[in-house]
Structure formats: structure tokens, C-alpha cells
Coordinates of C-alpha atoms and ligand atoms in Angstrom, one line a residue:
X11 CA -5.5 -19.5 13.7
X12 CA -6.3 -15.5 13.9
X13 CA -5.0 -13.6 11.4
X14 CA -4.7 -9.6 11.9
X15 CA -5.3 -7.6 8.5
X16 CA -6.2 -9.0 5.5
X17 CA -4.2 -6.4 3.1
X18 CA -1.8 -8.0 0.5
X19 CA -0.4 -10.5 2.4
X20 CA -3.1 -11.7 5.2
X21 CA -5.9 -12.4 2.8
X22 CA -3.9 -13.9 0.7
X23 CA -2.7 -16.2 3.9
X24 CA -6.3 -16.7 5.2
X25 CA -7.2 -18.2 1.4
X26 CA -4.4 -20.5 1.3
X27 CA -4.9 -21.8 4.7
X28 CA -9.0 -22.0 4.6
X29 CA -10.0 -25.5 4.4
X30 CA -6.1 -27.2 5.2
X31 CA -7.7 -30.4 7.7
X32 CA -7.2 -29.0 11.5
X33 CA -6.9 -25.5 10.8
X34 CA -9.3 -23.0 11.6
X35 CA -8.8 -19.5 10.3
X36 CA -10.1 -16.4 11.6
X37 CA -9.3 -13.8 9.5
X38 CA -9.8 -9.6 11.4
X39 CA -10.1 -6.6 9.4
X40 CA -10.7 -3.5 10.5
X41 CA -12.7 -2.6 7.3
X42 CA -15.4 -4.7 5.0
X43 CA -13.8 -4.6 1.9
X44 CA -10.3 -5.1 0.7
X45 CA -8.5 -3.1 -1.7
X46 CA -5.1 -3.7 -3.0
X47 CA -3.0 -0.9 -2.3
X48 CA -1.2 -0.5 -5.2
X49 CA -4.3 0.9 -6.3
X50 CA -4.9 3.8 -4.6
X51 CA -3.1 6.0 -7.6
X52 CA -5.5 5.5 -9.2
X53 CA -8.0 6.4 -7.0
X54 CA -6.4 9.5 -6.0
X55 CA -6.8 10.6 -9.6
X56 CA -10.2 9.3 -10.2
X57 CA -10.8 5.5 -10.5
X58 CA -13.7 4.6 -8.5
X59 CA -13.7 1.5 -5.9
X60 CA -15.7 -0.8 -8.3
X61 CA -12.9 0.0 -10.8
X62 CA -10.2 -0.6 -8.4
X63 CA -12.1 -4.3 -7.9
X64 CA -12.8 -3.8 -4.4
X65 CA -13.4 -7.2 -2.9
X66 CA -16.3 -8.0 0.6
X67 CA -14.8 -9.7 3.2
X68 CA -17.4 -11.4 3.9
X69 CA -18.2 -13.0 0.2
X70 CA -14.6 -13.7 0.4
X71 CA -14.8 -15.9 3.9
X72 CA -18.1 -17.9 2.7
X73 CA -16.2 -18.8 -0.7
X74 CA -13.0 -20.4 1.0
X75 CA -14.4 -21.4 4.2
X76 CA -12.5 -19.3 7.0
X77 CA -14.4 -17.0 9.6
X78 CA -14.2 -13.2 8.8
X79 CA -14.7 -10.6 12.1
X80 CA -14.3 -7.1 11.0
X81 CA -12.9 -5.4 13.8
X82 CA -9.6 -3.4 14.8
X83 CA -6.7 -5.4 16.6
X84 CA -6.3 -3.1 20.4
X85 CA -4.0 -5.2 22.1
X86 CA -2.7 -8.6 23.0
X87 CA -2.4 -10.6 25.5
X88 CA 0.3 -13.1 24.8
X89 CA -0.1 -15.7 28.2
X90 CA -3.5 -15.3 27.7
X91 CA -3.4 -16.0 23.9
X92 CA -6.1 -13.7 23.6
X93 CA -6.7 -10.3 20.9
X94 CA -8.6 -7.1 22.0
X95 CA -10.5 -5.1 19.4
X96 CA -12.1 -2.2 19.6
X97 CA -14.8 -0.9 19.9
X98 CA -16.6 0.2 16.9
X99 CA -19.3 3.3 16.3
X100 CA -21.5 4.2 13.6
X101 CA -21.0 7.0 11.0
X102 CA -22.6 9.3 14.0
X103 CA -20.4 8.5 16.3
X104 CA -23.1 6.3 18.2
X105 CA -20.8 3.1 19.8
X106 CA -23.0 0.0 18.1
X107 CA -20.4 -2.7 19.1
X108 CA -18.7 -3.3 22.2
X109 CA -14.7 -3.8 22.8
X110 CA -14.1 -7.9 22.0
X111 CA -11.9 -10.5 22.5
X112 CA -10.8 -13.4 20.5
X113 CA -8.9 -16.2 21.4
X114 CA -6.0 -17.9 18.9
X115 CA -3.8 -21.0 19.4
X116 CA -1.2 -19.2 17.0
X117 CA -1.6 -15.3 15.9
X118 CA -0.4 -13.7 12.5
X119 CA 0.2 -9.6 12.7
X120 CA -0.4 -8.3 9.1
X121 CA -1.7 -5.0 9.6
X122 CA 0.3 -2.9 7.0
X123 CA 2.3 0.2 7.3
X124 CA 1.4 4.0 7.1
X125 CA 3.6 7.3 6.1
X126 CA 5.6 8.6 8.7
X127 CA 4.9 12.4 9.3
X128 CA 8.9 12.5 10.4
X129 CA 7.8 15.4 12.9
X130 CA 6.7 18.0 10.5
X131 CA 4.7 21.1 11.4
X132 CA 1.2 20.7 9.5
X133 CA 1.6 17.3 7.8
X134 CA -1.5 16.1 9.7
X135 CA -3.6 19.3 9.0
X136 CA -2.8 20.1 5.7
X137 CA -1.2 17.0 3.9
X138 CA -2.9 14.3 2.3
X139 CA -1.4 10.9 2.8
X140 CA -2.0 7.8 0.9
X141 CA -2.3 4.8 3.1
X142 CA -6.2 3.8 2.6
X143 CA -8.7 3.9 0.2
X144 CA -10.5 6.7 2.1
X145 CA -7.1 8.6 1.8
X146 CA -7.0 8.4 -2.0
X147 CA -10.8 9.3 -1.9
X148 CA -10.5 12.3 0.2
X149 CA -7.4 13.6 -1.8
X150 CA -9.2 13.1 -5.3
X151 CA -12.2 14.7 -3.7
X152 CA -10.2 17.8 -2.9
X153 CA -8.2 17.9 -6.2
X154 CA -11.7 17.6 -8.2
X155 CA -13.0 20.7 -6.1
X156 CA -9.8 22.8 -6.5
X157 CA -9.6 21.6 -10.1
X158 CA -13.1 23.6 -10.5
X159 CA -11.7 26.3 -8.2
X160 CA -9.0 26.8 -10.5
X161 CA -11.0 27.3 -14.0
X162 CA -14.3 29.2 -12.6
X163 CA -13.8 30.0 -9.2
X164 CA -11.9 33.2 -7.8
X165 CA -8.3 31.2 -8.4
X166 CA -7.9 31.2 -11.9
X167 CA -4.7 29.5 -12.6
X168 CA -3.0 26.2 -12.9
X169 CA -3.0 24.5 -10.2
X170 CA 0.2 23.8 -7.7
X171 CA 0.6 19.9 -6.6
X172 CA 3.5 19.5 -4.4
X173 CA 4.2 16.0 -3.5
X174 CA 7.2 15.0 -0.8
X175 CA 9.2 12.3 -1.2
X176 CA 10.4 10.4 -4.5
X177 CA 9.9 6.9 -3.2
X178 CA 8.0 4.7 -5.6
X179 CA 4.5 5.8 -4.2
X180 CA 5.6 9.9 -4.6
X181 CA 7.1 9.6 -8.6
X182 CA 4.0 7.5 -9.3
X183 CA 1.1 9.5 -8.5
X184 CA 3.1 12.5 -9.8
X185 CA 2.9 10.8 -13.0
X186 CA -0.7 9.7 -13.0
X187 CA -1.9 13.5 -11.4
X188 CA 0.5 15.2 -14.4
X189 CA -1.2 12.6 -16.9
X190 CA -4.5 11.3 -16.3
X191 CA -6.5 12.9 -13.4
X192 CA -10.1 14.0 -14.7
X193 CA -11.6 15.8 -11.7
X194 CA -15.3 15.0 -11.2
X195 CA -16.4 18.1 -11.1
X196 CA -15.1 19.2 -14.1
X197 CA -16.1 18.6 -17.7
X198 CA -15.9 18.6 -20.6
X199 CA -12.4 16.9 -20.6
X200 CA -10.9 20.0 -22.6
X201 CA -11.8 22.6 -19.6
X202 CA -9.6 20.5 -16.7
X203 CA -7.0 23.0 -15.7
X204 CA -3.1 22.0 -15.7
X205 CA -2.1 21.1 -12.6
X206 CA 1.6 22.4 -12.2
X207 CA 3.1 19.3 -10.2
X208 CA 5.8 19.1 -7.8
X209 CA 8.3 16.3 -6.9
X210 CA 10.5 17.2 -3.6
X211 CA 13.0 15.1 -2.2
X212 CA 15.2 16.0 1.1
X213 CA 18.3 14.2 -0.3
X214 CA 20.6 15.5 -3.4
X215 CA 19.6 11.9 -5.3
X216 CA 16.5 11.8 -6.9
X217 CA 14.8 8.3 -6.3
X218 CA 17.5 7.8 -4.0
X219 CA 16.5 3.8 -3.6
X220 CA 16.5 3.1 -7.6
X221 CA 19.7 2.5 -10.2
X222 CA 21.7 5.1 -12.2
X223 CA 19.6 3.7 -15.4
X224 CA 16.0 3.7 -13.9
X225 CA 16.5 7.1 -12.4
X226 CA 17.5 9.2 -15.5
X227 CA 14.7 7.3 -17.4
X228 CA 12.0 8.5 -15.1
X229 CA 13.5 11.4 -14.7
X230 CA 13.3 12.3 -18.6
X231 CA 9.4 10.7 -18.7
X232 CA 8.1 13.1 -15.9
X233 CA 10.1 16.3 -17.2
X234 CA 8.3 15.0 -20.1
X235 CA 4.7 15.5 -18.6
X236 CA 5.8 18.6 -17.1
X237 CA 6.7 17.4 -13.6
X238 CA 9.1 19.9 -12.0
X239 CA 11.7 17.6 -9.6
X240 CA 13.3 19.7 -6.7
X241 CA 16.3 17.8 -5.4
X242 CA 18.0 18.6 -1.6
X243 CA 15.1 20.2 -1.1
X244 CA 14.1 19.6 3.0
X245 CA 10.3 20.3 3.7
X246 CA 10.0 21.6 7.1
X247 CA 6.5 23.4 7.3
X248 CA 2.8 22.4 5.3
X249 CA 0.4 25.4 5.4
X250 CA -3.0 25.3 3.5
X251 CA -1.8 26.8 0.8
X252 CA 2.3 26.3 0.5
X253 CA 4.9 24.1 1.6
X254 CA 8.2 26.0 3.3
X255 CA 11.8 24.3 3.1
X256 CA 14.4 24.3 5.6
X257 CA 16.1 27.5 3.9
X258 CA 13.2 29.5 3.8
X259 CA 11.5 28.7 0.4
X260 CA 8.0 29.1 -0.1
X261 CA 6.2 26.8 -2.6
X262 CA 2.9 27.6 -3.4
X263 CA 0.8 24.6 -3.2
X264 CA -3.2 23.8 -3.0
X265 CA -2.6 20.1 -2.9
X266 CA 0.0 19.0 -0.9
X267 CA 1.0 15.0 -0.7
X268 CA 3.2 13.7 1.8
X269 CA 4.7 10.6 0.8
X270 CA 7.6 9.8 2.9
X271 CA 7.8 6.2 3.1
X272 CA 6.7 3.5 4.8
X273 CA 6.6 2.7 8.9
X274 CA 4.3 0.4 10.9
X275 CA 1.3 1.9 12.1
X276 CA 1.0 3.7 15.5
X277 CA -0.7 0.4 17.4
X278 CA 3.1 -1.5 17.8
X279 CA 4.1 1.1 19.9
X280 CA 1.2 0.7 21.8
X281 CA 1.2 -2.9 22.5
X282 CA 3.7 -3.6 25.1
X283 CA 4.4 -7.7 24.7
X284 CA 6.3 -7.8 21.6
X285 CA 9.5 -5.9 20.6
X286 CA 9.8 -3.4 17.9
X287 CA 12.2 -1.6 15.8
X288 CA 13.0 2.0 15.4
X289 CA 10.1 1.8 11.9
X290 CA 7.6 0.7 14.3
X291 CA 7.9 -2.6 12.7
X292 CA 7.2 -6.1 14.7
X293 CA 10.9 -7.8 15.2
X294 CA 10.4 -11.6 14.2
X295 CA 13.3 -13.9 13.4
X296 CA 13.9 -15.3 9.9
X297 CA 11.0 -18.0 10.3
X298 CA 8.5 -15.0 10.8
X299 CA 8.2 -15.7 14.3
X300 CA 7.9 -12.8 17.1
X301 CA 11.4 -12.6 18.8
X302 CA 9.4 -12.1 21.7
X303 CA 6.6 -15.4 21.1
X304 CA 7.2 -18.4 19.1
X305 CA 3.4 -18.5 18.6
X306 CA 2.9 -15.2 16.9
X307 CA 3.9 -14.2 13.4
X308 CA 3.9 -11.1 11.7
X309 CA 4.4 -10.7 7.6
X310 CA 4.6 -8.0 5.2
X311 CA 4.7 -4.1 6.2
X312 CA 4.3 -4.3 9.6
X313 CA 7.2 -6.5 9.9
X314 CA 11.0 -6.7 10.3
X315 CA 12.3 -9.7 9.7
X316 CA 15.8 -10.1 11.0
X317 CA 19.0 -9.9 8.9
X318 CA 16.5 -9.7 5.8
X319 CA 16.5 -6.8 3.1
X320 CA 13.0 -7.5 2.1
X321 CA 11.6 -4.5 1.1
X322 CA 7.6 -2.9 2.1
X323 CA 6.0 -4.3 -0.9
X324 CA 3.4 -6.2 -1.9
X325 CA 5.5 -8.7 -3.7
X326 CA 7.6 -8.9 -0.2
X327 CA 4.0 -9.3 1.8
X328 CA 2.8 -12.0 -0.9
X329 CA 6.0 -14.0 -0.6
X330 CA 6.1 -14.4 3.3
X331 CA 1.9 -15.0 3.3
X332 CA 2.9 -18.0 0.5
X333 CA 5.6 -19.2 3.1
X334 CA 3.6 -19.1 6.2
X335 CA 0.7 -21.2 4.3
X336 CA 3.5 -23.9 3.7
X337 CA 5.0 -23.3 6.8
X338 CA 2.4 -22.8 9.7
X339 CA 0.4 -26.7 9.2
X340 CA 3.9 -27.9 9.6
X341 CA 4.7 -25.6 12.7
X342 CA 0.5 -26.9 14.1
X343 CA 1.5 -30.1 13.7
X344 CA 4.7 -29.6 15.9
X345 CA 7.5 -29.3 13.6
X346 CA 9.7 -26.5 13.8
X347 CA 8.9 -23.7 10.4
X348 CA 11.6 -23.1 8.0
X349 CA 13.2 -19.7 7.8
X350 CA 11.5 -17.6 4.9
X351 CA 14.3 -16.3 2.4
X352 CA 13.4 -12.9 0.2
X353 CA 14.0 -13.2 -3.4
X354 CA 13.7 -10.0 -5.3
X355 CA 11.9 -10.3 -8.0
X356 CA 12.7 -6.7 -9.6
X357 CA 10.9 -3.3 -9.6
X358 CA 8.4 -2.0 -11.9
X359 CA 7.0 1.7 -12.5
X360 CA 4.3 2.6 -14.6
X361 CA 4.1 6.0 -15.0
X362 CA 0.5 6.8 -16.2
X363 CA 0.7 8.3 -20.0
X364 CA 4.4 9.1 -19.3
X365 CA 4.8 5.0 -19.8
X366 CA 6.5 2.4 -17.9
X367 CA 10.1 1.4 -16.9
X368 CA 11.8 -1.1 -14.8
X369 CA 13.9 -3.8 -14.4
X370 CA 13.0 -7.8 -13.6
X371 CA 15.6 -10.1 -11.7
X372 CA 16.4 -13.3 -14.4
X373 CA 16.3 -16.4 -13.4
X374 CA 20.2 -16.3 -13.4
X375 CA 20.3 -13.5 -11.4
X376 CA 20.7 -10.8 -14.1
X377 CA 18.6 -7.8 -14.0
X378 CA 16.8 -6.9 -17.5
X379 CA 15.9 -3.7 -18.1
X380 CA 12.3 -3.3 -19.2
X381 CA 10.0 -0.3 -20.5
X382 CA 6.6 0.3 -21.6
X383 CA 4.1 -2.3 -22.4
X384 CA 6.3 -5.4 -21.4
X385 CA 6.9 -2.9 -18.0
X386 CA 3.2 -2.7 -18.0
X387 CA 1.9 -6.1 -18.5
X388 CA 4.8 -7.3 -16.0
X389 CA 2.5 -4.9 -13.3
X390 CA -0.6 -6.2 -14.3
X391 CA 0.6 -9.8 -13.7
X392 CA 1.5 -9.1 -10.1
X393 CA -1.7 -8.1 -9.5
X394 CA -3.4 -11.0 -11.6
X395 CA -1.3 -13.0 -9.3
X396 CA -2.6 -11.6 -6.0
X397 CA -6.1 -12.5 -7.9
X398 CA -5.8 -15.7 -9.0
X399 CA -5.0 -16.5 -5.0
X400 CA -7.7 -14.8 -3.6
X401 CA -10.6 -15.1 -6.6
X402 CA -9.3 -18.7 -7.3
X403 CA -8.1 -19.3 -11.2
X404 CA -11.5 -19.6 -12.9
X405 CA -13.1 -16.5 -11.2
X406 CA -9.3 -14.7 -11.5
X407 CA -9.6 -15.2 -15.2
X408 CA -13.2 -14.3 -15.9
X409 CA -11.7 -11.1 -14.1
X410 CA -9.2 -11.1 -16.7
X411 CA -10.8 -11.6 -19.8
X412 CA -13.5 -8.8 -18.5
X413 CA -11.0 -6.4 -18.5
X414 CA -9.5 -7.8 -21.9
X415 CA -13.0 -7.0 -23.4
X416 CA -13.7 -3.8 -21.3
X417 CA -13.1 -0.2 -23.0
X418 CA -11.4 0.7 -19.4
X419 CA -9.0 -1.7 -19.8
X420 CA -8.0 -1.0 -16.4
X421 CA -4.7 0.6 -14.8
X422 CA -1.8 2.4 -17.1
X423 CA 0.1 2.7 -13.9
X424 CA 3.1 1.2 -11.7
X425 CA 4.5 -1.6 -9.6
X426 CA 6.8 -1.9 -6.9
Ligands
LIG23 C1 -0.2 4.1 -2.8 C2 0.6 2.8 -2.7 C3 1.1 2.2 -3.9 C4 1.8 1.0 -3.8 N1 2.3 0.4 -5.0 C5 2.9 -0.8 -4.9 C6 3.3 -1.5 -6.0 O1 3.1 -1.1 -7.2 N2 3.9 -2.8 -5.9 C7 4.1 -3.3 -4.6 O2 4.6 -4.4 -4.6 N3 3.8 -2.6 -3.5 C8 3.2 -1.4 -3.6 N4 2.8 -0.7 -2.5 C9 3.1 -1.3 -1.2 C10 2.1 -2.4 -0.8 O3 0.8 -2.0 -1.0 C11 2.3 -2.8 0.6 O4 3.7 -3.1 0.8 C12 1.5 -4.0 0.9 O5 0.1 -3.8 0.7 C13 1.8 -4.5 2.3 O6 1.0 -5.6 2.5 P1 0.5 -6.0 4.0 O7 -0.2 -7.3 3.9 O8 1.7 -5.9 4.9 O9 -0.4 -4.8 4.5 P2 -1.6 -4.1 3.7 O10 -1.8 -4.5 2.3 O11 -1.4 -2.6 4.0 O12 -2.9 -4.6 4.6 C14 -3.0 -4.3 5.9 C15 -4.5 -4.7 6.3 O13 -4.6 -4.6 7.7 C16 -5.8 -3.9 8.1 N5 -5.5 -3.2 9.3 C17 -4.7 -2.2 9.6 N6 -4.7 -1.9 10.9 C18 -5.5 -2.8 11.5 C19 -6.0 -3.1 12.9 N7 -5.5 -2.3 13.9 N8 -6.8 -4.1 13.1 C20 -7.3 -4.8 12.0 N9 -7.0 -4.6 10.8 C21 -6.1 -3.7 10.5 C22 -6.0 -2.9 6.9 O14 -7.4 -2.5 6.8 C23 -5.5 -3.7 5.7 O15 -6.5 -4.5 5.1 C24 2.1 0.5 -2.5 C25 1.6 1.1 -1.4 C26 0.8 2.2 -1.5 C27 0.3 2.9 -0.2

């Protein structure tokens, strides 16, 4: 069994399959380490990997007994039932390992999404984006350098954030820049500048995907923290130093975000065999299976399952990986899987100091509306969750009561 990316839901696949009698798992990664993404907030304003419990691959693989091969998936070859990766070079640019192949009796695609530029002139030069750790570093590396620009450089003024898009990812880090950023190469803590932040959003509803109640609260918490929301507002130009709207508006801006949504990453276009939507996004029918292949799967963001609302989340990606690891020994031992059915389990915001709000599905199937600490625990649990699975419980809650006992008591921030 080869599994492609071990983000939320493939490592969390590999662990629950390592070990099952008759399976062998090989799990591909294009990095060493694994990072849960819900995390990079707070590494864009500051958290560093150890404190975002950054996790080797390779420890990982030797605990639960599956294979780990970092490498990048290239293409496949479906007769063949054979993966290309890459080939990989060192920080210089020297090539150190040449392209591979690796052959599966049944392939799992979980290779995450990325932010769609949507065509805009200068997103790739001048925006940052927020889809890997190295993205949240390089953004918190610039905001810690134009944070010290701002109070004793030649720029002395607060400085303009402008982040597109008022998905879950955009009013988030808005709230956790506006709140807790503490550039590096600033201190004391009293000198760090105000940075005057930004919210843009193309349509006339802000948070377009949330509920009447959820909106207004947010709403109220970043105006609040001194979060200026521009509604109907269409971004059609980045520049280095301001953002320019379809009607000719300038915004000045020194940190510009672009965070758009969520599409598959560039690769599915690029691999021929299997079929794809219009969000570059694998089509596979409701057991996870490629429409294309009955022996390939593909789970979380990189995924479109058909007639299924299931949204890009972790909590989606967990859900399908938990399926498959029920599903997959059955399918190996020639029975046909089960279709995987989406429950939403509600949607959570923490919104750095500004709080948290949100709303959890009952098991009735009413929504409660939740705020501040239960909202934040509620995050924190679907995060325990993801480590409980991949840590195992008595390492999981060693983690826990760490962080219990810890004066960082780890994130103040958001769910999904
Ligand atoms: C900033 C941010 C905040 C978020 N907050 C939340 C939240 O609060 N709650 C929530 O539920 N969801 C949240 N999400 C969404 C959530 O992180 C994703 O939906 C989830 O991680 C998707 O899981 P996945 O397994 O599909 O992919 P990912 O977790 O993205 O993992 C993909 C893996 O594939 C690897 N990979 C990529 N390309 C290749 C390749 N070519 N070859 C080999 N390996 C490859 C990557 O290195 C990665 O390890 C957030 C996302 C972001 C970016």
C-alpha cells in the first residue's frame, strides 16, 4: 500500500494501517517532518516549529512499523501500478538523488491543496501565501523585518497588512497578526509597532461561507482589535508596496496575504491517468476510489468526492483517512469498500486575543453556538485527536499534560 502525502489525513492513514496482518504501508512525503496545518497561524506570527510540535517522519515510521520514503509524487503510471518521484537536490542546487519509482498494489493520493492565485497580476511576486511551513516562516520573517523597518528604519509608521480573502484561513491570521505577533527582531515587547491590518473580500458578504450569527460575532471581535474589513472589494493587482482593486483603489500595503481558498496543487493537472475537476481536485466516487481506477484512492484536500459537500478541512481529511483504514483491509481482502459519508461536525474560530466563536453540530443534529474558552478547548481537542492517532494515547497525553504544565500553554487560535 503507497500512500502519497502524509498531511492530516495520510499520516494519520499510514498509522492506522501499520501493522494490520498483510498490509504493507509505504508512506511518501515530499518533506521530513510533518506539521499540522492548522498551525501555520501561528507560525506566521511567531511560533517556532518545535512549538508548533513538528513531528520526523522517520521516528514516526520506526514507532508504528510502516516504510517512510521522502520524496515528491511526479507521475503515475496506472497499468504499470507504478509512482514516479522526483528528483531531489541539495540546498545548492546540487541533484543528490535521482528520479525513482515505486511500485504499489493499491495507491492513496493525499497530497493537500494550495491557494489558487485566481490569475492575478503579482500574487506570485509579491504575495505571501500560506500553504507550508516554509510559507508561514518566510511571511513571519518579512513581517519581523518590516516590523523593525517601521519603528527605526526610514518608514516610521504603522504598518499596512492587507490580507485577501475572508475564508477561515484570511479572518484568522488577521486576528492573530492584529493580536499577538511579536516580531523577532523587535524588543522590548512595548516598541513592536501597530500593524494597521486589512481584511478584503471580492463579494458584498463578509465570510461569505459562515451563518448570519458567526459573521456579525467575528465581525464585532476584529473591529474590536482594530481589523479594518473591506467588503466588495475585487483585488486585481499586488505591487511591493500596495494592493489595487478593480475600481482603481490603491491600498498601501508592506505585507500583503493572499488567502483565496483552497485548490489541489498544480501536479493533478499534470498527471494525465486520472480525471479532475475544475479545483484541480482528483474525482473519486463515494468509496474514495479514482473514477478513473478502482485501485487508487485519494482523501482530504486533493480530493472531490462525488455528490459529497465535505468541505477542505482537516476534520474532512481525518474522517475519510479513519474510513479508508476500516475500509481498504476489507477492499485487500477482496470485498468491495463502503461509500464514506461526511458528517459535519461544526466549525470553530479562535481568534487570537480577540477570543473564539463557533458552532458544534449535536448529536441530534442541532447546531450550538459556542464562544471563548469552550470554542477554544473544542480546537484544541481536534488537534489532540489528530495526536492521540498519530503519537498513540500515552505519548498523546504526555503531550498533553506538558502543555497543561507549560507557561506557553500552546495555541489561542482557531479551527475549521
Ligand atoms: C493556514 C491554514 C489553517 C487551517 N486551519 C484549519 C483548521 O483550523 N481546522 C481544519 O479542520 N482545517 C484547517 N485547515 C485546512 C487543513 O489544514 C487541510 O484541509 C488539511 O490539512 C488537509 O489534509 P490533507 O491530508 O488533505 O493534506 P495536507 O494536510 O495538506 O497534507 C498534504 C501532505 O502532502 C505532502 N505533499 C504535497 N505534495 C506532495 C507531492 N507531490 N509528493 C509527496 N508529498 C506531497 C505535503 O508535504 C503534506 O505533508 C487549515 C489550512 C491552512 C493552510
Amino acid at each position: 500500500m503507497v500512500i502519497a502525502g502524509g498531511g492530516a489525513g495520510g499520516l494519520e492513514l499510514a498509522v492506522r494501517l501499520a501493522g494490520q496482518p498483510g498490509i504493507g504501508v509505504f508512506l511518501v512525503d515530499q518533506s521530513p517532518t510533518h506539521i499540522w496545518k492548522p498551525r501555520l497561524h501561528e507560525m506566521a506570527a511567531g511560533a517556532r516549529r518545535g512549538m508548533v510540535d513538528e513531528m520526523e517522519y522517520a521516528g514516526l515510521a520506526e514507532r508504528w512499523g510502516f516504510v517512510f520514503v521522502q520524496g515528491s509524487l511526479r507521475d503515475i503510471a496506472p497499468d504499470a501500478r507504478r509512482i514516479e518521484l522526483d528528483a531531489m537536490e541539495d540546498g545548492e542546487g546540487h541533484r543528490v538523488v535521482g528520479e525513482r519509482e515505486l511500485e504499489y498494489d493499491v495507491l492513496v493520493l493525499a497530497i493537500g491543496g494550495v491557494t489558487p492565485d485566481l490569475g492575478v497580476d503579482g500574487v506570485t511576486e509579491h504575495a505571501f501565501m500560506l500553504d507550508r511551513a516554509e510559507d508561514a516562516e518566510a511571511l513571519f520573517s518579512r513581517l519581523s523585518l518590516a516590523a523593525l523597518d517601521a519603528t527605526v528604519g526610514e518608514c516610521r509608521d504603522a504598518m499596512d497588512t492587507v490580507i485577501v480573502g475572508t475564508g477561515l484561513t484570511g479572518v484568522e491570521l488577521a486576528a492573530y497578526l492584529a493580536t499577538d505577533a511579536q516580531p523577532a527582531a523587535l524588543a522590548p515587547r512595548d516598541a513592536r509597532p501597530r500593524l494597521r491590518v486589512t481584511l478584503v473580500e471580492a463579494v458584498d458578504e463578509f465570510m461569505p461561507s459562515m451563518g448570519e450569527t458567526e459573521r456579525r460575532a467575528v465581525r464585532e471581535r476584529l473591529e474590536d482589535v482594530g481589523v479594518t474589513i473591506r467588503t466588495g472589494c475585487q483585488i486585481s493587482r499586488v505591487a511591493a508596496d500596495h494592493v489595487e482593486t478593480d475600481e482603481g483603489t490603491r491600498l498601501d500595503s508592506r505585507l500583503t496575504v493572499w488567502a483565496t481558498g483552497r485548490v489541489g496543487p498544480p501536479i493533478v493537472d499534470e498527471i494525465d491517468a486520472l480525471q479532475a475537476n475544475d479545483k484541480r481536485q482528483w474525482r473519486v466516487r463515494k468509496t474514495l476510489q479514482s473514477v478513473d481506477r478502482r485501485d487508487i484512492f485519494a482523501l482530504g484536500d486533493c480530493a472531490a468526492v462525488e455528490g459529497s459537500e465535505a468541505p477542505p478541512t482537516a476534520q474532512a481529511a481525518s474522517e475519510q483517512a479513519n474510513h479508508l483504514a476500516r475500509e481498504l483491509p476489507r477492499y485487500c481482502a477482496g470485498q468491495a469498500p463502503r461509500a464514506f459519508e461526511y458528517r459535519h461536525k461544526g466549525t470553530l474560530m479562535s481568534l487570537g486575543a480577540a477570543g473564539a466563536v463557533g458552532r458544534l453540530r449535536s448529536g441530534l443534529g442541532h447546531d450550538l453556538q459556542i464562544r471563548g474558552r469552550v470554542a477554544a478547548a473544542a480546537y484544541r481537542g481536534l488537534e489532540r485527536q489528530h495526536e492521540m492517532v498519530v503519537l498513540g494515547r500515552v505519548r498523546g497525553s504526555a503531550r498533553m499534560f506538558k502543555e497543561l504544565f507549560s507557561p506557553q500553554r500552546g495555541p489561542r487560535v482557531k479551527v475549521h
